[in-house]
């Protein structure tokens, strides 16, 4: 186990409800470290960035924030973007995408783990005990043509094009990441199954992706490998999501399916994520800035708490640091315990528990 005892975290609260849920999340991490008397310290450095900052300054991600994120041990980001504030070409301000590209964060990890005590969409008992992971490629796919969109032809022949990129390097590193995650999970009693989601029956780029998946799978004979077409996958995620362990897919498919997965968990406020590269990682709730509930105290901090746990776990594995792994476990445990009381019902599930009620309950579980 490592001797590293001090970690630097870049904090980007961003826009909208991000500013409301970030302080309680940092408070939770600090309380957990104190409670465990952990032999580590975390230095949080907060930067303004995002749509509101762009409106004020004309810059969405300041140089010093990017530089800090490149050098720190990890970044904790809440959410960025506001529909009313856009670049002159009409696109939304999304420096989190820029960060993904600059830090080369290729694996978008979206754990799908349901909390007890919630009236979830899948009434089946197994539907309320889900535990699988959706991994979304985050640097290429269809979204990689974001900057190279083109219109060709004129009149009735005019057409708009976005081009999908699926590279060997992108696939190999993504699939190796997925199989390694399945290995880690198998050690904790999970299935050891990796399912590749594609559309190989229609598009050549996905057929190519599937072939590389099969090649990589051969290096992990102790794990199971499977494929599913994205349309069938959407059906199965509603019908029997408990059948999956680690799922891996292209950028845009992952963008869409991870929202479906958030639905299975009870809403965007429940869904954590990590965007992970070789040496850097950004952890953030799956949700956006939720302009409809800004300033009303309705924001659910759970997704951000679970993203913080994912961050501590990643740091624990990266640095072989047991204190960080313990802190990650503790956060997961107290959040689960808070929901297991049956006293919490977030707004997204028709209840009236927001930032204060949910974080207070989680803090109370930590004190027990
Ligand atoms: P984006 O367009 O970037 O995805 P968004 O905030 O408009 O951002 P979602 O993140 O998909 O969209 O969220 C959809 C809706 O879900 C929000 O408008 C809000 O009502 C609800 N929501 C999202 N996150 C939370 C949260 N943490 N707590 C409570 N409700 C939330």
Short mmCIF file of C-alpha atoms and ligand atoms in Angstrom, two decimals:
data_model
loop_
_atom_site.label_atom_id
_atom_site.label_comp_id
_atom_site.label_asym_id
_atom_site.label_seq_id
_atom_site.Cartn_x
_atom_site.Cartn_y
_atom_site.Cartn_z
CA UNK A 1 0.00 0.00 0.00
CA UNK A 2 1.22 3.49 -0.90
CA UNK A 3 2.69 6.10 1.40
CA UNK A 4 0.95 8.96 -0.41
CA UNK A 5 -0.95 10.82 2.28
CA UNK A 6 -1.92 14.04 0.57
CA UNK A 7 -4.21 14.34 -2.46
CA UNK A 8 -5.06 17.42 -4.53
CA UNK A 9 -8.56 17.66 -5.94
CA UNK A 10 -9.75 20.23 -8.47
CA UNK A 11 -13.33 21.25 -7.69
CA UNK A 12 -15.62 22.69 -10.39
CA UNK A 13 -19.11 23.42 -9.00
CA UNK A 14 -20.16 24.81 -12.41
CA UNK A 15 -23.69 26.02 -12.97
CA UNK A 16 -27.21 25.79 -11.58
CA UNK A 17 -27.72 23.18 -8.90
CA UNK A 18 -23.99 22.37 -9.06
CA UNK A 19 -23.33 25.29 -6.76
CA UNK A 20 -25.94 23.94 -4.32
CA UNK A 21 -24.72 20.34 -4.08
CA UNK A 22 -20.93 20.85 -4.16
CA UNK A 23 -20.48 22.25 -0.61
CA UNK A 24 -22.39 19.36 1.04
CA UNK A 25 -20.39 16.86 -1.00
CA UNK A 26 -17.06 18.30 0.16
CA UNK A 27 -18.44 18.40 3.71
CA UNK A 28 -19.31 14.70 3.43
CA UNK A 29 -15.83 13.73 2.21
CA UNK A 30 -14.21 15.72 5.02
CA UNK A 31 -16.54 14.26 7.66
CA UNK A 32 -15.84 10.72 6.41
CA UNK A 33 -12.05 11.22 6.57
CA UNK A 34 -12.38 12.59 10.11
CA UNK A 35 -14.72 9.81 11.18
CA UNK A 36 -12.32 7.14 9.90
CA UNK A 37 -9.35 9.01 11.36
CA UNK A 38 -7.87 8.41 7.93
CA UNK A 39 -4.16 8.77 7.41
CA UNK A 40 -4.70 11.02 4.39
CA UNK A 41 -5.57 14.62 3.73
CA UNK A 42 -7.36 16.06 0.72
CA UNK A 43 -6.76 19.61 -0.52
CA UNK A 44 -9.71 20.95 -2.47
CA UNK A 45 -9.11 23.85 -4.88
CA UNK A 46 -12.27 25.35 -6.33
CA UNK A 47 -12.52 27.19 -9.67
CA UNK A 48 -15.38 28.99 -11.35
CA UNK A 49 -16.16 27.64 -14.82
CA UNK A 50 -19.19 26.96 -17.01
CA UNK A 51 -21.99 28.94 -18.60
CA UNK A 52 -22.49 31.61 -15.92
CA UNK A 53 -18.73 32.21 -15.84
CA UNK A 54 -18.71 32.47 -19.65
CA UNK A 55 -21.46 35.09 -19.50
CA UNK A 56 -19.39 37.10 -17.02
CA UNK A 57 -15.97 36.73 -18.65
CA UNK A 58 -16.28 35.33 -22.18
CA UNK A 59 -14.32 32.26 -21.02
CA UNK A 60 -15.95 28.94 -20.13
CA UNK A 61 -12.95 27.09 -18.68
CA UNK A 62 -10.16 29.31 -17.33
CA UNK A 63 -6.58 28.26 -18.16
CA UNK A 64 -5.67 27.94 -14.48
CA UNK A 65 -8.60 25.57 -13.85
CA UNK A 66 -7.56 23.37 -16.77
CA UNK A 67 -3.92 23.43 -15.66
CA UNK A 68 -4.94 22.51 -12.11
CA UNK A 69 -7.12 19.65 -13.37
CA UNK A 70 -4.19 18.38 -15.46
CA UNK A 71 -1.87 18.35 -12.46
CA UNK A 72 -4.14 17.40 -9.57
CA UNK A 73 -4.91 13.82 -8.54
CA UNK A 74 -8.55 14.03 -9.70
CA UNK A 75 -11.33 16.50 -10.49
CA UNK A 76 -14.73 16.67 -8.85
CA UNK A 77 -17.22 18.45 -11.10
CA UNK A 78 -20.90 19.09 -10.41
CA UNK A 79 -22.58 20.20 -13.65
CA UNK A 80 -22.14 22.81 -16.35
CA UNK A 81 -24.26 24.51 -18.98
CA UNK A 82 -27.38 26.67 -19.02
CA UNK A 83 -29.74 26.57 -22.03
CA UNK A 84 -30.05 30.37 -22.11
CA UNK A 85 -26.30 30.98 -22.40
CA UNK A 86 -24.67 29.81 -25.64
CA UNK A 87 -21.64 30.32 -27.85
CA UNK A 88 -22.26 32.61 -30.84
CA UNK A 89 -22.80 29.52 -33.08
CA UNK A 90 -25.68 28.34 -30.88
CA UNK A 91 -23.96 25.46 -29.07
CA UNK A 92 -24.36 25.17 -25.31
CA UNK A 93 -21.41 25.97 -23.08
CA UNK A 94 -19.98 22.58 -22.15
CA UNK A 95 -16.42 22.89 -20.86
CA UNK A 96 -16.83 19.45 -19.28
CA UNK A 97 -16.59 18.04 -22.83
CA UNK A 98 -13.46 20.07 -23.46
CA UNK A 99 -12.02 18.71 -20.22
CA UNK A 100 -12.75 15.14 -21.35
CA UNK A 101 -10.92 15.80 -24.60
CA UNK A 102 -7.95 17.68 -23.09
CA UNK A 103 -7.42 15.07 -20.35
CA UNK A 104 -8.12 12.21 -22.80
CA UNK A 105 -10.75 10.68 -20.51
CA UNK A 106 -11.85 7.80 -22.69
CA UNK A 107 -13.88 5.65 -20.27
CA UNK A 108 -17.18 7.10 -19.05
CA UNK A 109 -18.09 4.90 -16.10
CA UNK A 110 -21.75 4.95 -15.06
CA UNK A 111 -22.44 2.61 -12.14
CA UNK A 112 -26.08 1.53 -11.99
CA UNK A 113 -26.74 0.56 -8.41
CA UNK A 114 -30.17 1.03 -6.92
CA UNK A 115 -30.74 2.29 -3.38
CA UNK A 116 -33.07 0.47 -1.01
CA UNK A 117 -36.36 1.96 0.16
CA UNK A 118 -37.31 3.79 -3.05
CA UNK A 119 -40.37 3.27 -5.27
CA UNK A 120 -38.34 2.54 -8.43
CA UNK A 121 -39.76 2.09 -11.94
CA UNK A 122 -39.09 -1.66 -11.98
CA UNK A 123 -41.31 -3.10 -9.29
CA UNK A 124 -39.73 -6.57 -9.55
CA UNK A 125 -37.60 -7.22 -6.46
CA UNK A 126 -34.55 -7.73 -8.70
CA UNK A 127 -35.27 -4.38 -10.34
CA UNK A 128 -34.73 -2.67 -7.01
CA UNK A 129 -31.41 -4.44 -6.41
CA UNK A 130 -29.54 -3.58 -9.57
CA UNK A 131 -25.77 -3.50 -9.63
CA UNK A 132 -24.16 -3.20 -13.04
CA UNK A 133 -21.93 -0.68 -14.82
CA UNK A 134 -22.40 1.06 -18.16
CA UNK A 135 -19.12 2.20 -19.72
CA UNK A 136 -19.37 4.81 -22.43
CA UNK A 137 -16.48 5.61 -24.78
CA UNK A 138 -16.01 9.36 -24.30
CA UNK A 139 -13.49 10.64 -26.84
CA UNK A 140 -14.74 9.46 -30.22
CA UNK A 141 -17.87 7.83 -31.70
CA UNK A 142 -20.42 10.14 -33.30
CA UNK A 143 -19.80 12.99 -30.84
CA UNK A 144 -16.20 13.31 -32.02
CA UNK A 145 -17.47 15.16 -35.09
CA UNK A 146 -18.79 17.92 -32.82
CA UNK A 147 -16.22 20.36 -34.20
CA UNK A 148 -16.19 19.06 -37.79
CA UNK A 149 -19.88 19.15 -38.66
CA UNK A 150 -20.33 20.07 -42.32
CA UNK A 151 -23.09 20.98 -44.77
CA UNK A 152 -22.59 20.10 -48.44
CA UNK A 153 -24.58 20.69 -51.63
CA UNK A 154 -27.26 23.27 -52.33
CA UNK A 155 -31.03 23.51 -52.54
CA UNK A 156 -32.73 20.10 -52.39
CA UNK A 157 -29.27 18.46 -52.51
CA UNK A 158 -28.10 20.24 -49.37
CA UNK A 159 -27.24 17.77 -46.60
CA UNK A 160 -25.69 17.93 -43.13
CA UNK A 161 -23.03 15.42 -42.08
CA UNK A 162 -21.58 14.25 -38.77
CA UNK A 163 -19.06 11.44 -39.07
CA UNK A 164 -18.56 8.65 -36.57
CA UNK A 165 -15.01 7.71 -35.57
CA UNK A 166 -14.25 4.28 -34.13
CA UNK A 167 -10.50 3.70 -33.85
CA UNK A 168 -8.51 0.57 -32.99
CA UNK A 169 -6.66 2.44 -30.23
CA UNK A 170 -9.94 3.82 -28.85
CA UNK A 171 -11.55 0.37 -28.86
CA UNK A 172 -8.62 -1.54 -27.42
CA UNK A 173 -8.10 0.75 -24.45
CA UNK A 174 -11.84 0.95 -23.78
CA UNK A 175 -12.42 -2.81 -23.93
CA UNK A 176 -9.34 -3.57 -21.83
CA UNK A 177 -10.70 -1.10 -19.25
CA UNK A 178 -14.09 -2.87 -19.32
CA UNK A 179 -12.62 -6.36 -18.90
CA UNK A 180 -10.37 -5.16 -16.06
CA UNK A 181 -13.38 -3.67 -14.34
CA UNK A 182 -15.25 -6.97 -14.76
CA UNK A 183 -12.22 -8.73 -13.23
CA UNK A 184 -12.31 -6.40 -10.20
CA UNK A 185 -16.05 -6.95 -9.83
CA UNK A 186 -15.71 -10.72 -10.17
CA UNK A 187 -13.40 -10.65 -7.16
CA UNK A 188 -16.32 -9.12 -5.26
CA UNK A 189 -18.69 -11.90 -6.36
CA UNK A 190 -20.16 -10.42 -9.54
CA UNK A 191 -20.68 -12.32 -12.80
CA UNK A 192 -17.51 -11.45 -14.71
CA UNK A 193 -19.48 -10.67 -17.87
CA UNK A 194 -18.75 -7.89 -20.39
CA UNK A 195 -21.46 -7.03 -22.93
CA UNK A 196 -20.60 -4.91 -25.97
CA UNK A 197 -23.48 -2.76 -27.23
CA UNK A 198 -23.34 -1.89 -30.93
CA UNK A 199 -25.27 -1.73 -34.20
CA UNK A 200 -23.00 -4.11 -36.11
CA UNK A 201 -25.88 -5.36 -38.23
CA UNK A 202 -26.23 -1.97 -39.95
CA UNK A 203 -23.05 0.11 -39.70
CA UNK A 204 -19.57 -0.99 -40.72
CA UNK A 205 -17.92 1.09 -38.01
CA UNK A 206 -19.82 -0.94 -35.39
CA UNK A 207 -18.93 -4.22 -37.11
CA UNK A 208 -15.29 -3.13 -36.83
CA UNK A 209 -15.81 -2.25 -33.16
CA UNK A 210 -17.31 -5.68 -32.51
CA UNK A 211 -14.34 -7.43 -34.13
CA UNK A 212 -11.88 -5.53 -31.93
CA UNK A 213 -14.05 -6.38 -28.89
CA UNK A 214 -13.80 -10.09 -29.77
CA UNK A 215 -10.03 -9.82 -30.17
CA UNK A 216 -9.62 -8.14 -26.78
CA UNK A 217 -12.00 -10.63 -25.15
CA UNK A 218 -9.60 -13.45 -26.06
CA UNK A 219 -7.09 -12.03 -23.57
CA UNK A 220 -9.60 -12.59 -20.75
CA UNK A 221 -10.60 -16.27 -21.08
CA UNK A 222 -11.67 -16.38 -17.43
CA UNK A 223 -14.38 -13.78 -18.14
CA UNK A 224 -17.52 -14.03 -20.29
CA UNK A 225 -18.00 -11.77 -23.31
CA UNK A 226 -21.22 -11.07 -25.15
CA UNK A 227 -22.74 -8.60 -27.67
CA UNK A 228 -26.14 -6.98 -28.02
CA UNK A 229 -27.57 -4.59 -30.61
CA UNK A 230 -28.38 -1.20 -29.11
CA UNK A 231 -32.12 -1.40 -29.87
CA UNK A 232 -32.43 -4.83 -28.23
CA UNK A 233 -30.36 -3.48 -25.36
CA UNK A 234 -32.86 -0.66 -24.71
CA UNK A 235 -35.58 -3.31 -24.47
CA UNK A 236 -33.57 -5.60 -22.19
CA UNK A 237 -32.54 -2.75 -19.89
CA UNK A 238 -36.20 -2.27 -19.08
CA UNK A 239 -37.10 -5.98 -19.11
CA UNK A 240 -34.24 -7.60 -17.23
CA UNK A 241 -31.39 -5.22 -16.37
CA UNK A 242 -30.25 -7.59 -13.61
CA UNK A 243 -28.85 -9.88 -16.34
CA UNK A 244 -25.88 -7.53 -16.93
CA UNK A 245 -22.58 -6.91 -15.20
CA UNK A 246 -20.31 -4.59 -17.24
CA UNK A 247 -21.71 -3.06 -20.44
CA UNK A 248 -19.55 -1.11 -22.86
CA UNK A 249 -20.52 1.04 -25.81
CA UNK A 250 -19.90 3.94 -28.19
CA UNK A 251 -20.15 7.56 -27.03
CA UNK A 252 -23.65 8.55 -28.22
CA UNK A 253 -25.26 5.18 -27.47
CA UNK A 254 -23.76 5.48 -23.99
CA UNK A 255 -25.08 9.02 -23.63
CA UNK A 256 -28.62 7.83 -24.33
CA UNK A 257 -28.56 4.51 -22.48
CA UNK A 258 -26.99 6.00 -19.36
CA UNK A 259 -30.02 8.28 -18.98
CA UNK A 260 -32.23 5.19 -19.25
CA UNK A 261 -30.06 3.65 -16.53
CA UNK A 262 -30.48 6.76 -14.38
CA UNK A 263 -34.23 6.25 -14.78
CA UNK A 264 -33.87 2.72 -13.41
CA UNK A 265 -32.14 4.19 -10.37
CA UNK A 266 -34.89 6.71 -9.70
CA UNK A 267 -33.76 9.79 -11.63
CA UNK A 268 -30.78 11.88 -12.68
CA UNK A 269 -30.15 12.91 -9.08
CA UNK A 270 -29.29 9.30 -8.19
CA UNK A 271 -26.79 8.56 -10.99
CA UNK A 272 -23.03 9.00 -10.45
CA UNK A 273 -20.27 8.93 -13.04
CA UNK A 274 -16.53 9.00 -13.58
CA UNK A 275 -14.70 9.95 -16.79
CA UNK A 276 -11.43 8.13 -16.60
CA UNK A 277 -8.17 8.29 -18.56
CA UNK A 278 -4.70 6.82 -18.07
CA UNK A 279 -3.58 9.39 -15.49
CA UNK A 280 -6.48 11.79 -14.95
CA UNK A 281 -10.13 11.43 -14.07
CA UNK A 282 -13.15 13.67 -13.60
CA UNK A 283 -16.04 12.57 -11.40
CA UNK A 284 -19.46 14.14 -11.70
CA UNK A 285 -23.14 13.33 -11.29
CA UNK A 286 -24.77 12.33 -14.60
CA UNK A 287 -27.23 15.19 -14.43
CA UNK A 288 -27.04 18.68 -15.89
CA UNK A 289 -27.55 21.99 -14.12
CA UNK A 290 -31.34 21.38 -13.85
CA UNK A 291 -32.42 25.00 -14.57
CA UNK A 292 -36.03 24.19 -13.61
CA UNK A 293 -35.15 23.67 -9.94
CA UNK A 294 -32.30 26.15 -9.36
CA UNK A 295 -32.47 27.87 -5.97
CA UNK A 296 -35.44 25.85 -4.71
CA UNK A 297 -33.54 23.45 -2.46
CA UNK A 298 -34.88 20.50 -4.49
CA UNK A 299 -31.53 19.29 -5.82
CA UNK A 300 -30.70 15.73 -4.83
CA UNK A 301 -27.01 15.51 -3.82
CA UNK A 302 -26.95 11.66 -3.93
CA UNK A 303 -25.45 11.37 -7.42
CA UNK A 304 -22.68 13.73 -6.40
CA UNK A 305 -22.03 11.85 -3.14
CA UNK A 306 -21.76 8.58 -5.08
CA UNK A 307 -19.50 10.26 -7.66
CA UNK A 308 -17.23 11.36 -4.80
CA UNK A 309 -17.14 7.74 -3.58
CA UNK A 310 -16.20 6.63 -7.10
CA UNK A 311 -13.40 9.22 -7.08
CA UNK A 312 -12.01 8.02 -3.75
CA UNK A 313 -12.20 4.42 -4.93
CA UNK A 314 -10.35 5.26 -8.16
CA UNK A 315 -7.67 7.13 -6.18
CA UNK A 316 -7.47 4.17 -3.80
CA UNK A 317 -6.81 1.73 -6.66
CA UNK A 318 -4.49 4.12 -8.55
CA UNK A 319 -2.31 4.74 -5.51
CA UNK A 320 -2.85 1.43 -3.70
CA UNK A 321 -4.18 3.50 -0.82
CA UNK A 322 -6.37 1.63 1.64
CA UNK A 323 -7.54 4.78 3.46
CA UNK A 324 -9.08 6.08 0.23
CA UNK A 325 -10.75 2.72 -0.47
CA UNK A 326 -12.14 2.72 3.08
CA UNK A 327 -13.45 6.27 2.68
CA UNK A 328 -15.15 5.31 -0.61
CA UNK A 329 -16.80 2.31 1.03
CA UNK A 330 -17.94 4.46 3.92
CA UNK A 331 -19.67 6.98 1.64
CA UNK A 332 -21.45 4.19 -0.26
CA UNK A 333 -22.45 2.58 3.01
CA UNK A 334 -23.90 5.71 4.66
CA UNK A 335 -25.78 6.77 1.53
CA UNK A 336 -27.31 3.30 1.28
CA UNK A 337 -28.12 3.32 5.01
CA UNK A 338 -29.83 6.71 4.65
CA UNK A 339 -32.15 5.33 1.95
CA UNK A 340 -32.64 2.04 3.80
CA UNK A 341 -34.38 3.97 6.60
CA UNK A 342 -37.26 4.44 4.15
CA UNK A 343 -37.49 8.09 5.28
CA UNK A 344 -36.16 9.65 2.08
CA UNK A 345 -38.14 10.38 -1.05
CA UNK A 346 -36.39 12.75 -3.52
CA UNK A 347 -38.41 15.20 -5.60
CA UNK A 348 -37.77 13.23 -8.80
CA UNK A 349 -39.64 10.27 -7.27
CA UNK A 350 -42.57 12.42 -6.20
CA UNK A 351 -41.29 13.21 -2.71
CA UNK A 352 -40.24 16.41 -0.99
CA UNK A 353 -36.67 15.66 0.09
CA UNK A 354 -34.03 17.92 -1.38
CA UNK A 355 -30.44 18.93 -0.65
CA UNK A 356 -30.79 19.60 3.07
CA UNK A 357 -33.00 16.61 3.97
CA UNK A 358 -30.93 14.10 2.02
CA UNK A 359 -27.52 15.34 3.12
CA UNK A 360 -28.66 15.65 6.77
CA UNK A 361 -29.85 12.03 6.73
CA UNK A 362 -26.56 10.87 5.21
CA UNK A 363 -24.55 12.86 7.80
CA UNK A 364 -26.72 11.36 10.57
CA UNK A 365 -25.90 7.83 9.35
CA UNK A 366 -22.22 8.70 9.53
CA UNK A 367 -22.57 9.72 13.17
CA UNK A 368 -24.16 6.42 14.16
P1 LIG B 1 -28.50 18.51 -19.63
O1 LIG B 1 -29.29 19.12 -20.74
O2 LIG B 1 -27.09 18.97 -19.59
O3 LIG B 1 -28.61 17.02 -19.54
P2 LIG B 1 -30.52 19.22 -17.64
O4 LIG B 1 -30.31 19.55 -16.23
O5 LIG B 1 -31.38 20.10 -18.42
O6 LIG B 1 -29.07 19.11 -18.28
P3 LIG B 1 -30.93 16.50 -16.92
O7 LIG B 1 -29.68 16.45 -16.18
O8 LIG B 1 -31.20 15.39 -17.89
O9 LIG B 1 -31.11 17.77 -17.77
O10 LIG B 1 -32.10 16.57 -15.88
C1 LIG B 1 -33.44 16.53 -16.29
C2 LIG B 1 -34.30 16.96 -15.15
O11 LIG B 1 -34.14 16.08 -14.04
C3 LIG B 1 -33.93 18.33 -14.58
O12 LIG B 1 -34.51 19.34 -15.32
C4 LIG B 1 -34.48 18.23 -13.15
O13 LIG B 1 -35.86 18.46 -13.11
C5 LIG B 1 -34.22 16.77 -12.82
N1 LIG B 1 -32.94 16.63 -12.10
C6 LIG B 1 -31.71 16.47 -12.63
N2 LIG B 1 -30.80 16.37 -11.66
C7 LIG B 1 -31.44 16.47 -10.48
C8 LIG B 1 -31.04 16.45 -9.12
N3 LIG B 1 -29.76 16.31 -8.75
N4 LIG B 1 -31.98 16.58 -8.18
C9 LIG B 1 -33.28 16.72 -8.52
N5 LIG B 1 -33.72 16.75 -9.78
C10 LIG B 1 -32.82 16.64 -10.76
#
